[in-house]
Amino acid sequence: MAFTLREIVARLGGEAVGEVAAPLTGVATLDSAGPSHLTFLANPRYRSRLAGTRAGAVIVGPRDRDAATVPRIVSDNPYAYYAKAVALFHPEAPASPGVHPSAQVDAGAIVDAGAEIGPFVSVGAGSRIGAGVRIGAGCVIGANVTIGERTRLHPRVTVYDGCRLGARCIVHSGAVIGADGFGMAREGERWVKIPQVGAVRIGDDVEIGANTTIDRGALDDTVIEDGVKLDNQIQIGHNVRIGAHTAMAGCAAVAGSTRIGRHCAIGGAARIIGHLTIADHVTISAAAVVTKSITRAGTYAGTLPSAPSREWAKTVARLRSLDRLTKRIRDLEKRLPVKRKR
Amino acid sequence: MAFTLREIVARLGGEAVGEVAAPLTGVATLDSAGPSHLTFLANPRYRSRLAGTRAGAVIVGPRDRDAATVPRIVSDNPYAYYAKAVALFHPEAPASPGVHPSAQVDAGAIVDAGAEIGPFVSVGAGSRIGAGVRIGAGCVIGANVTIGERTRLHPRVTVYDGCRLGARCIVHSGAVIGADGFGMAREGERWVKIPQVGAVRIGDDVEIGANTTIDRGALDDTVIEDGVKLDNQIQIGHNVRIGAHTAMAGCAAVAGSTRIGRHCAIGGAARIIGHLTIADHVTISAAAVVTKSITRAGTYAGTLPSAPSREWAKTVARLRSLDRLTKRIRDLEKRLPVKRKR
Amino acid sequence: MAFTLREIVARLGGEAVGEVAAPLTGVATLDSAGPSHLTFLANPRYRSRLAGTRAGAVIVGPRDRDAATVPRIVSDNPYAYYAKAVALFHPEAPASPGVHPSAQVDAGAIVDAGAEIGPFVSVGAGSRIGAGVRIGAGCVIGANVTIGERTRLHPRVTVYDGCRLGARCIVHSGAVIGADGFGMAREGERWVKIPQVGAVRIGDDVEIGANTTIDRGALDDTVIEDGVKLDNQIQIGHNVRIGAHTAMAGCAAVAGSTRIGRHCAIGGAARIIGHLTIADHVTISAAAVVTKSITRAGTYAGTLPSAPSREWAKTVARLRSLDRLTKRIRDLEKRLPVKRKR
């Protein structure tokens, strides 16, 4: 597959500058691109590398329109343009409609004729699989599950009974949607399980990473709104609600009943405890632990950066000696004559 | 399925107050319950919502016996009562005995006639599957595995060779029981693998969450005692022992050879390093890191709450300036006349 | 299977001292070993237990050559010797060549005649499976995957299209290799997916733990070099490179584009943010968060140990009061007469 700059801007927009008729065969980074590659400059930090690139063409922002001499595409959003250019060179394979002979689809399930069901997949009674859906090898779809049009489940995804996924979602291998939330009541010294009878409701255009787990609700549903992007190994507790277009990086975790707003960005390995409310447009930095509700948009942090071990040991010791330090200050204050004015 | 208050207390105990003959069709939260729903008040924080509920009946504690006007069940433990009421309305489906024709059960395995083996399951030689066991689609049971009566494995669980699960356990999708512990010896600049020849031994009434991993022991076994409840994405290292009725929330991790007592409550994402001993009845708060053995029951914490980024940056800076601060105090102490008495 | 000390040193080296002809049937810990067991003393901390062991023989270092009276093997590296002794008593089962009749191997895949393909495995077009490879039940191997000689995939591993594993690797159940990296561009208030068209390239002798995820690269590959050992539930972001013989303990996570050196030891649950460079021979302690590149070999830490809750609450309060404390010191400095000399 090859495209000229002229063909690319015809499909994706932007302005082509310089040689527009040479064929390009793919997208590559500034450093590794060769003469047949399109590359991109989205982060000004890498601007100096522009001079040295061997790329056949480059996507730049308006500010860099004239910084480059190589053929280029000028776009207001070079990073999004790059995303679309990669998609142009690497189009998603469409569904190959049909149910693999090894799959076990319950007679009471409704599978659209345009859906692709892979080997060793099982689909339970009452489930509805939409048009253009692709379900990879070894997925297990429970009973009464709904999967919207053109959603793709990579291999080995589990969707428990009664959960619903919208259209155009992508779910990566090993994800588990709808396992029981962690609900137990103490009775004496034992735990009584609280049956988890809510489900998981996932909107359209949601992406769910590998081995991520989203628990079903206790009574009401756990809800993932449209356009949410979840990276790998994320844990979403029961009855959580994640607002539309929020993105969470790998290993983040949200405990039960917390509501996260729309357009939030949750850093990798961030931890949000249960029963909180996080406002819209909140950014949480990587590995921070959120213990209180956040009512205002903004950026929140909470991680101590690591340090050489000896230095770190001193930090820990100092922190522990703060009590004594405070006492020494109090002593000094007592020994000083009373201040007259201030 | 519908029950009247009278029928519910006949089965679950407690005292019915008010209208006892109206049919109820399910359990719902205080906020979402309608006239045909039973709801519950377990947390006094939500007491004010009692007045506004549209529920047909409510489970309350003795203190709230007369606070409510709606029909109600009075129980000493309304939360546990709620758990049982949900189970009453949503009884677990029993096993549908039989081996799915697609399953691969080794001729040397012993599967009870009352067990249910789902599609695409494989069971190795020498394994014993008890009565009433349900094994979901795509589970892989190694050789010489024992699974006790009425234990349920949800789809896509792996149990490695030689591991044993007790009765009435619940294991969620994606859990891996008995993978190798992380044991290696250095030899020059390379690692020599230490074969992990212990197994995993799991008691009765244990619940294991989605994508949780429990490693087999190096020489002796990793042991999970009766009634332990593990949430999702928990990692249990080799030769760990977890005492009976301890509960661990999502993403907690326990490194090798640590022993955790009975009746502990380990918060989500808490980390416990290896070779420690944790006493009985210890509570660890969410995201805390435990680096030393804990010999006394009690509550332990260790997380710095996140804050707005600028404020947090100051905290980090101050922490780093503690050395200088200490020096300034020492200077002040030197400059003050020696204290006579105290 | 039984070996005498004489047979063991003939195979594994070292010096046998004392009775060398008695048969030993296995390896056990100092505490649990009986008269037919070989045990080992690798950690001087446990030296006192040597006197009480009932073991038939013990592996010791040169310093303990005469400390023990039981028959013994003297080795410069008793821990590595122990590893090899366990492997002697518990040899890995070789592949049982052949493709299970239930497996789905694409006609365009090349499976070596000496490879073992388990039940419910699918292998895509263009993939090459080497000699002696074992692929466990329910694994999903995409298209154009290469798996080197004698590599073992435990059950339920996913390898996405185009990824390559070297020889003699071990991959545990639930691992996902080659899922999409978390790449998105903002466009207005929505996210545009950046197709991830790099792959994952894994060297020889790599071990990958249960439910670990290694994302494919965005444009270039994610690279795991020879001899790397990854424990369970590790997350490796796209375009990460991990240097040869580095070991990472459970639940560690490395964000995108970070490069980790050779011979590093990354503690459990350590978090390394994206776009960093970590030098060779760096040790990161458990649960530390690395936020900056590390240019020098050494040990780095960053975790505050947990404490009893009330004590911890004080620590947090003191940390927050540092501003006021600093002000009090400044006040004291103002109130003291100017220092003459120092």
Short mmCIF file of C-alpha atoms in Angstrom, two decimals, chain B:
data_model
loop_
_atom_site.label_atom_id
_atom_site.label_comp_id
_atom_site.label_asym_id
_atom_site.label_seq_id
_atom_site.Cartn_x
_atom_site.Cartn_y
_atom_site.Cartn_z
CA MET B 1 -39.86 -14.72 41.95
CA ALA B 2 -41.64 -12.78 44.69
CA PHE B 3 -41.67 -12.99 48.46
CA THR B 4 -43.69 -11.28 51.15
CA LEU B 5 -42.04 -9.92 54.28
CA ARG B 6 -43.63 -12.78 56.17
CA GLU B 7 -42.00 -15.32 53.85
CA ILE B 8 -38.65 -13.60 54.05
CA VAL B 9 -38.48 -13.57 57.86
CA ALA B 10 -39.69 -17.16 57.88
CA ARG B 11 -36.60 -18.08 55.89
CA LEU B 12 -33.99 -15.61 57.06
CA GLY B 13 -35.13 -14.69 60.56
CA GLY B 14 -35.51 -11.15 61.93
CA GLU B 15 -38.71 -9.38 62.90
CA ALA B 16 -41.23 -8.14 60.35
CA VAL B 17 -42.92 -4.86 61.25
CA GLY B 18 -45.89 -3.39 59.35
CA GLU B 19 -47.50 -4.78 56.23
CA VAL B 20 -46.14 -8.32 55.84
CA ALA B 21 -48.27 -9.76 53.04
CA ALA B 22 -47.40 -7.55 50.07
CA PRO B 23 -45.27 -9.30 47.44
CA LEU B 24 -41.74 -7.99 46.91
CA THR B 25 -39.93 -8.77 43.67
CA GLY B 26 -36.33 -7.87 44.43
CA VAL B 27 -33.78 -5.89 46.38
CA ALA B 28 -32.69 -2.38 45.45
CA THR B 29 -30.76 0.54 46.93
CA LEU B 30 -32.48 3.17 49.07
CA ASP B 31 -32.37 5.59 46.15
CA SER B 32 -33.54 3.33 43.36
CA ALA B 33 -36.00 1.04 45.15
CA GLY B 34 -39.64 1.17 44.08
CA PRO B 35 -42.80 -0.05 45.85
CA SER B 36 -42.14 -3.69 45.01
CA HIS B 37 -38.55 -3.63 46.26
CA LEU B 38 -36.93 -4.48 49.52
CA THR B 39 -34.12 -2.10 50.47
CA PHE B 40 -31.78 -1.83 53.44
CA LEU B 41 -30.17 0.68 55.77
CA ALA B 42 -26.84 -0.66 57.03
CA ASN B 43 -24.76 2.50 57.17
CA PRO B 44 -26.10 5.18 59.57
CA ARG B 45 -24.67 7.79 57.18
CA TYR B 46 -27.58 7.12 54.88
CA ARG B 47 -30.27 7.27 57.58
CA SER B 48 -31.62 10.56 56.26
CA ARG B 49 -32.47 8.86 52.98
CA LEU B 50 -34.86 6.55 54.75
CA ALA B 51 -37.58 9.19 54.80
CA GLY B 52 -37.46 9.63 51.04
CA THR B 53 -37.29 6.03 49.92
CA ARG B 54 -40.07 4.68 47.74
CA ALA B 55 -39.19 1.12 48.74
CA GLY B 56 -41.93 -1.34 49.64
CA ALA B 57 -39.95 -2.49 52.66
CA VAL B 58 -36.61 -1.87 54.33
CA ILE B 59 -34.16 -3.90 56.41
CA VAL B 60 -33.03 -1.91 59.45
CA GLY B 61 -31.11 -2.39 62.66
CA PRO B 62 -32.80 -2.30 66.08
CA ARG B 63 -31.97 1.41 66.49
CA ASP B 64 -33.98 2.24 63.41
CA ARG B 65 -36.90 0.03 64.29
CA ASP B 66 -39.18 2.99 64.74
CA ALA B 67 -37.42 5.49 62.50
CA ALA B 68 -39.08 4.02 59.48
CA THR B 69 -42.74 3.97 58.66
CA VAL B 70 -42.49 1.68 55.67
CA PRO B 71 -42.85 -2.04 56.30
CA ARG B 72 -39.57 -3.27 57.62
CA ILE B 73 -37.45 -6.15 58.82
CA VAL B 74 -35.52 -5.54 62.00
CA SER B 75 -32.24 -7.43 62.18
CA ASP B 76 -29.19 -7.19 64.39
CA ASN B 77 -27.06 -7.23 61.27
CA PRO B 78 -28.95 -5.52 58.46
CA TYR B 79 -26.01 -5.72 56.06
CA ALA B 80 -25.67 -9.50 56.38
CA TYR B 81 -29.45 -9.73 56.17
CA TYR B 82 -29.37 -7.77 52.93
CA ALA B 83 -26.77 -10.22 51.58
CA LYS B 84 -29.04 -13.15 52.34
CA ALA B 85 -32.11 -11.40 50.98
CA VAL B 86 -30.35 -10.84 47.64
CA ALA B 87 -29.40 -14.51 47.61
CA LEU B 88 -33.03 -15.40 48.25
CA PHE B 89 -34.22 -13.43 45.23
CA HIS B 90 -31.25 -14.54 43.09
CA PRO B 91 -30.47 -18.13 43.96
CA GLU B 92 -27.31 -19.57 42.43
CA ALA B 93 -28.08 -21.86 39.53
CA PRO B 94 -27.08 -25.41 40.51
CA ALA B 95 -24.70 -27.41 38.37
CA SER B 96 -26.15 -28.91 35.18
CA PRO B 97 -24.38 -32.23 35.55
CA GLY B 98 -22.40 -33.51 32.62
CA VAL B 99 -19.31 -33.01 30.55
CA HIS B 100 -19.69 -30.80 27.50
CA PRO B 101 -18.91 -32.80 24.36
CA SER B 102 -16.16 -30.35 23.39
CA ALA B 103 -14.33 -30.73 26.72
CA GLN B 104 -11.14 -32.78 26.91
CA VAL B 105 -11.13 -34.82 30.08
CA ASP B 106 -8.22 -37.19 30.50
CA ALA B 107 -9.22 -40.81 30.93
CA GLY B 108 -7.30 -40.83 34.19
CA ALA B 109 -9.33 -37.99 35.72
CA ILE B 110 -12.25 -38.68 38.05
CA VAL B 111 -15.18 -36.36 37.46
CA ASP B 112 -18.17 -36.73 39.77
CA ALA B 113 -21.38 -37.47 37.91
CA GLY B 114 -22.90 -34.37 39.50
CA ALA B 115 -20.24 -32.01 38.23
CA GLU B 116 -20.67 -29.67 35.26
CA ILE B 117 -17.78 -29.34 32.82
CA GLY B 118 -18.24 -26.58 30.26
CA PRO B 119 -17.13 -26.26 26.65
CA PHE B 120 -13.42 -26.17 25.76
CA VAL B 121 -12.39 -27.24 29.24
CA SER B 122 -9.42 -29.56 29.63
CA VAL B 123 -8.81 -31.71 32.69
CA GLY B 124 -5.54 -33.55 33.18
CA ALA B 125 -4.76 -37.05 34.35
CA GLY B 126 -5.25 -37.89 37.99
CA SER B 127 -7.46 -34.89 38.72
CA ARG B 128 -10.59 -35.27 40.86
CA ILE B 129 -13.59 -33.03 40.34
CA GLY B 130 -16.15 -33.19 43.17
CA ALA B 131 -19.92 -33.29 43.24
CA GLY B 132 -21.77 -30.18 42.25
CA VAL B 133 -18.63 -28.53 40.90
CA ARG B 134 -19.13 -26.18 37.95
CA ILE B 135 -16.23 -25.54 35.61
CA GLY B 136 -16.83 -22.74 33.13
CA ALA B 137 -15.90 -22.56 29.48
CA GLY B 138 -12.22 -22.56 28.62
CA CYS B 139 -10.88 -23.48 32.04
CA VAL B 140 -7.67 -25.49 32.08
CA ILE B 141 -7.27 -27.97 34.92
CA GLY B 142 -3.83 -29.59 35.02
CA ALA B 143 -2.94 -33.06 36.22
CA ASN B 144 -3.48 -34.28 39.77
CA VAL B 145 -5.67 -31.33 40.69
CA THR B 146 -8.37 -31.73 43.32
CA ILE B 147 -11.49 -29.56 43.30
CA GLY B 148 -13.87 -29.92 46.23
CA GLU B 149 -17.64 -30.16 46.20
CA ARG B 150 -19.73 -27.35 44.83
CA THR B 151 -16.76 -25.17 43.98
CA ARG B 152 -17.39 -22.97 40.98
CA LEU B 153 -14.79 -21.97 38.45
CA HIS B 154 -15.98 -19.20 36.17
CA PRO B 155 -14.75 -19.29 32.56
CA ARG B 156 -11.06 -19.18 31.68
CA VAL B 157 -9.47 -20.14 34.98
CA THR B 158 -6.18 -22.03 35.01
CA VAL B 159 -5.28 -24.48 37.77
CA TYR B 160 -1.77 -25.89 37.37
CA ASP B 161 -0.76 -29.46 38.14
CA GLY B 162 -1.09 -30.69 41.69
CA CYS B 163 -3.06 -27.78 43.17
CA ARG B 164 -6.01 -28.38 45.46
CA LEU B 165 -9.15 -26.35 46.02
CA GLY B 166 -11.59 -27.03 48.82
CA ALA B 167 -15.37 -27.05 48.79
CA ARG B 168 -17.71 -24.19 47.91
CA CYS B 169 -14.99 -21.96 46.50
CA ILE B 170 -15.70 -19.38 43.80
CA VAL B 171 -12.94 -18.56 41.32
CA HIS B 172 -13.44 -15.78 38.82
CA SER B 173 -12.44 -15.60 35.22
CA GLY B 174 -8.80 -15.22 34.35
CA ALA B 175 -7.47 -16.35 37.73
CA VAL B 176 -4.29 -18.40 37.59
CA ILE B 177 -3.62 -20.82 40.41
CA GLY B 178 -0.28 -22.51 40.68
CA ALA B 179 1.96 -20.76 38.17
CA ASP B 180 5.64 -20.86 39.10
CA GLY B 181 6.82 -18.70 41.95
CA PHE B 182 9.50 -16.19 41.04
CA GLY B 183 12.55 -18.11 42.15
CA MET B 184 15.95 -17.64 40.59
CA ALA B 185 19.52 -17.90 41.70
CA ARG B 186 22.21 -15.67 40.34
CA GLU B 187 25.13 -17.41 38.70
CA GLY B 188 27.60 -14.91 37.40
CA GLU B 189 25.55 -12.46 35.39
CA ARG B 190 22.78 -14.90 34.58
CA TRP B 191 19.76 -16.25 36.37
CA VAL B 192 19.27 -19.94 37.05
CA LYS B 193 15.63 -20.90 37.40
CA ILE B 194 14.67 -22.67 40.61
CA PRO B 195 12.00 -25.20 39.63
CA GLN B 196 8.91 -24.55 41.70
CA VAL B 197 7.83 -27.95 42.92
CA GLY B 198 5.47 -27.03 45.74
CA ALA B 199 1.79 -26.52 44.92
CA VAL B 200 -1.14 -24.32 46.00
CA ARG B 201 -3.54 -25.55 48.66
CA ILE B 202 -6.80 -23.67 48.99
CA GLY B 203 -9.31 -24.28 51.77
CA ASP B 204 -13.09 -24.26 51.76
CA ASP B 205 -15.32 -21.25 51.06
CA VAL B 206 -12.55 -19.25 49.45
CA GLU B 207 -13.36 -16.66 46.78
CA ILE B 208 -10.74 -15.63 44.24
CA GLY B 209 -11.25 -12.61 42.00
CA ALA B 210 -10.81 -12.09 38.31
CA ASN B 211 -7.23 -12.21 37.01
CA THR B 212 -5.84 -12.88 40.47
CA THR B 213 -2.68 -15.00 40.51
CA ILE B 214 -1.55 -17.36 43.25
CA ASP B 215 1.88 -18.88 42.73
CA ARG B 216 2.82 -22.41 43.63
CA GLY B 217 5.44 -22.91 46.34
CA ALA B 218 9.14 -23.44 45.69
CA LEU B 219 9.42 -26.60 47.79
CA ASP B 220 6.51 -26.43 50.25
CA ASP B 221 3.02 -25.27 49.32
CA THR B 222 1.43 -21.85 49.12
CA VAL B 223 -1.59 -22.00 51.44
CA ILE B 224 -4.88 -20.11 51.39
CA GLU B 225 -6.91 -21.08 54.43
CA ASP B 226 -10.68 -21.48 54.76
CA GLY B 227 -12.96 -18.55 54.15
CA VAL B 228 -10.34 -16.25 52.63
CA LYS B 229 -11.76 -13.70 50.19
CA LEU B 230 -9.49 -12.32 47.48
CA ASP B 231 -10.66 -9.61 45.12
CA ASN B 232 -9.45 -9.06 41.54
CA GLN B 233 -5.88 -8.74 40.29
CA ILE B 234 -4.30 -9.79 43.54
CA GLN B 235 -0.85 -11.34 43.39
CA ILE B 236 0.13 -13.95 45.97
CA GLY B 237 3.77 -14.99 45.84
CA HIS B 238 5.16 -18.46 46.46
CA ASN B 239 4.97 -19.97 49.91
CA VAL B 240 2.70 -17.27 51.22
CA ARG B 241 0.16 -18.40 53.81
CA ILE B 242 -3.07 -16.45 54.26
CA GLY B 243 -4.97 -17.14 57.46
CA ALA B 244 -8.61 -18.12 57.59
CA HIS B 245 -11.29 -15.50 56.89
CA THR B 246 -8.85 -12.82 55.85
CA ALA B 247 -10.13 -10.53 53.09
CA MET B 248 -7.97 -8.69 50.58
CA ALA B 249 -9.26 -5.98 48.26
CA GLY B 250 -8.33 -5.54 44.61
CA CYS B 251 -4.75 -5.22 43.40
CA ALA B 252 -3.22 -6.10 46.75
CA ALA B 253 0.02 -8.04 46.53
CA VAL B 254 1.90 -10.28 48.92
CA ALA B 255 5.50 -11.21 48.18
CA GLY B 256 6.99 -14.62 48.76
CA SER B 257 7.00 -16.47 52.09
CA THR B 258 4.99 -13.87 53.97
CA ARG B 259 2.46 -15.23 56.46
CA ILE B 260 -0.72 -13.28 57.01
CA GLY B 261 -2.86 -14.00 60.04
CA ARG B 262 -6.52 -14.85 60.36
CA HIS B 263 -9.33 -12.31 60.10
CA CYS B 264 -7.16 -9.64 58.55
CA ALA B 265 -8.51 -6.99 56.18
CA ILE B 266 -5.99 -5.90 53.56
CA GLY B 267 -6.93 -2.76 51.64
CA GLY B 268 -6.93 -2.39 47.89
CA ALA B 269 -3.52 -2.08 46.27
CA ALA B 270 -1.76 -2.64 49.59
CA ARG B 271 1.68 -4.17 49.14
CA ILE B 272 3.27 -6.54 51.63
CA ILE B 273 6.88 -7.44 51.06
CA GLY B 274 8.31 -10.91 51.44
CA HIS B 275 9.30 -12.98 54.47
CA LEU B 276 7.11 -11.04 56.92
CA THR B 277 4.64 -12.22 59.52
CA ILE B 278 1.39 -10.34 59.98
CA ALA B 279 -0.63 -11.02 63.13
CA ASP B 280 -4.30 -11.96 63.27
CA HIS B 281 -6.94 -9.21 63.09
CA VAL B 282 -4.70 -6.71 61.35
CA THR B 283 -6.22 -4.10 59.05
CA ILE B 284 -4.02 -2.53 56.38
CA SER B 285 -5.34 0.57 54.68
CA ALA B 286 -5.58 0.91 50.92
CA ALA B 287 -2.32 1.36 49.01
CA ALA B 288 -0.11 1.07 52.11
CA VAL B 289 3.26 -0.63 51.77
CA VAL B 290 4.11 -3.00 54.60
CA THR B 291 7.85 -3.45 54.99
CA LYS B 292 8.09 -4.97 58.47
CA SER B 293 6.33 -7.74 60.32
CA ILE B 294 3.28 -6.69 62.33
CA THR B 295 2.98 -8.43 65.65
CA ARG B 296 -0.09 -6.73 67.09
CA ALA B 297 -3.68 -6.57 65.91
CA GLY B 298 -4.73 -3.10 64.83
CA THR B 299 -5.00 -0.76 61.91
CA TYR B 300 -1.98 0.24 59.85
CA ALA B 301 -1.67 2.92 57.19
CA GLY B 302 0.96 4.34 54.93
CA THR B 303 -0.36 6.41 52.10
CA LEU B 304 0.11 10.08 51.44
CA PRO B 305 -3.14 11.49 50.07
CA SER B 306 -2.76 13.25 46.76
CA ALA B 307 -3.21 17.01 46.50
CA PRO B 308 -3.39 19.69 43.84
CA SER B 309 -0.15 19.44 41.89
CA ARG B 310 1.36 22.75 43.00
CA GLU B 311 0.64 22.02 46.62
CA TRP B 312 2.09 18.55 46.22
CA ALA B 313 5.22 19.91 44.58
CA LYS B 314 5.72 22.09 47.69
CA THR B 315 5.32 19.07 49.95
CA VAL B 316 7.99 17.21 48.02
CA ALA B 317 10.29 20.25 48.10
CA ARG B 318 9.80 20.71 51.84
CA LEU B 319 10.54 17.09 52.46
CA ARG B 320 13.78 17.49 50.57
CA SER B 321 14.65 20.65 52.49
CA LEU B 322 14.29 18.96 55.88
CA ASP B 323 18.05 18.57 56.08
CA ARG B 324 18.55 22.29 55.71
CA LEU B 325 15.73 23.00 58.12
CA THR B 326 17.35 20.77 60.73
CA LYS B 327 20.61 22.61 60.25
CA ARG B 328 18.89 25.97 60.75
CA ILE B 329 17.44 24.74 64.02
CA ARG B 330 20.85 23.51 65.12
CA ASP B 331 22.31 26.92 64.28
CA LEU B 332 19.61 28.63 66.32
CA GLU B 333 20.29 26.33 69.23
CA LYS B 334 23.98 27.22 69.09
CA ARG B 335 23.23 30.92 69.04
CA LEU B 336 20.94 30.79 72.07
CA PRO B 337 22.50 30.91 75.57
CA VAL B 338 22.68 27.54 77.21
CA LYS B 339 19.50 26.68 78.97
CA ARG B 340 19.97 26.64 82.78
CA LYS B 341 17.17 24.42 83.82
CA ARG B 342 14.12 22.90 82.36
#
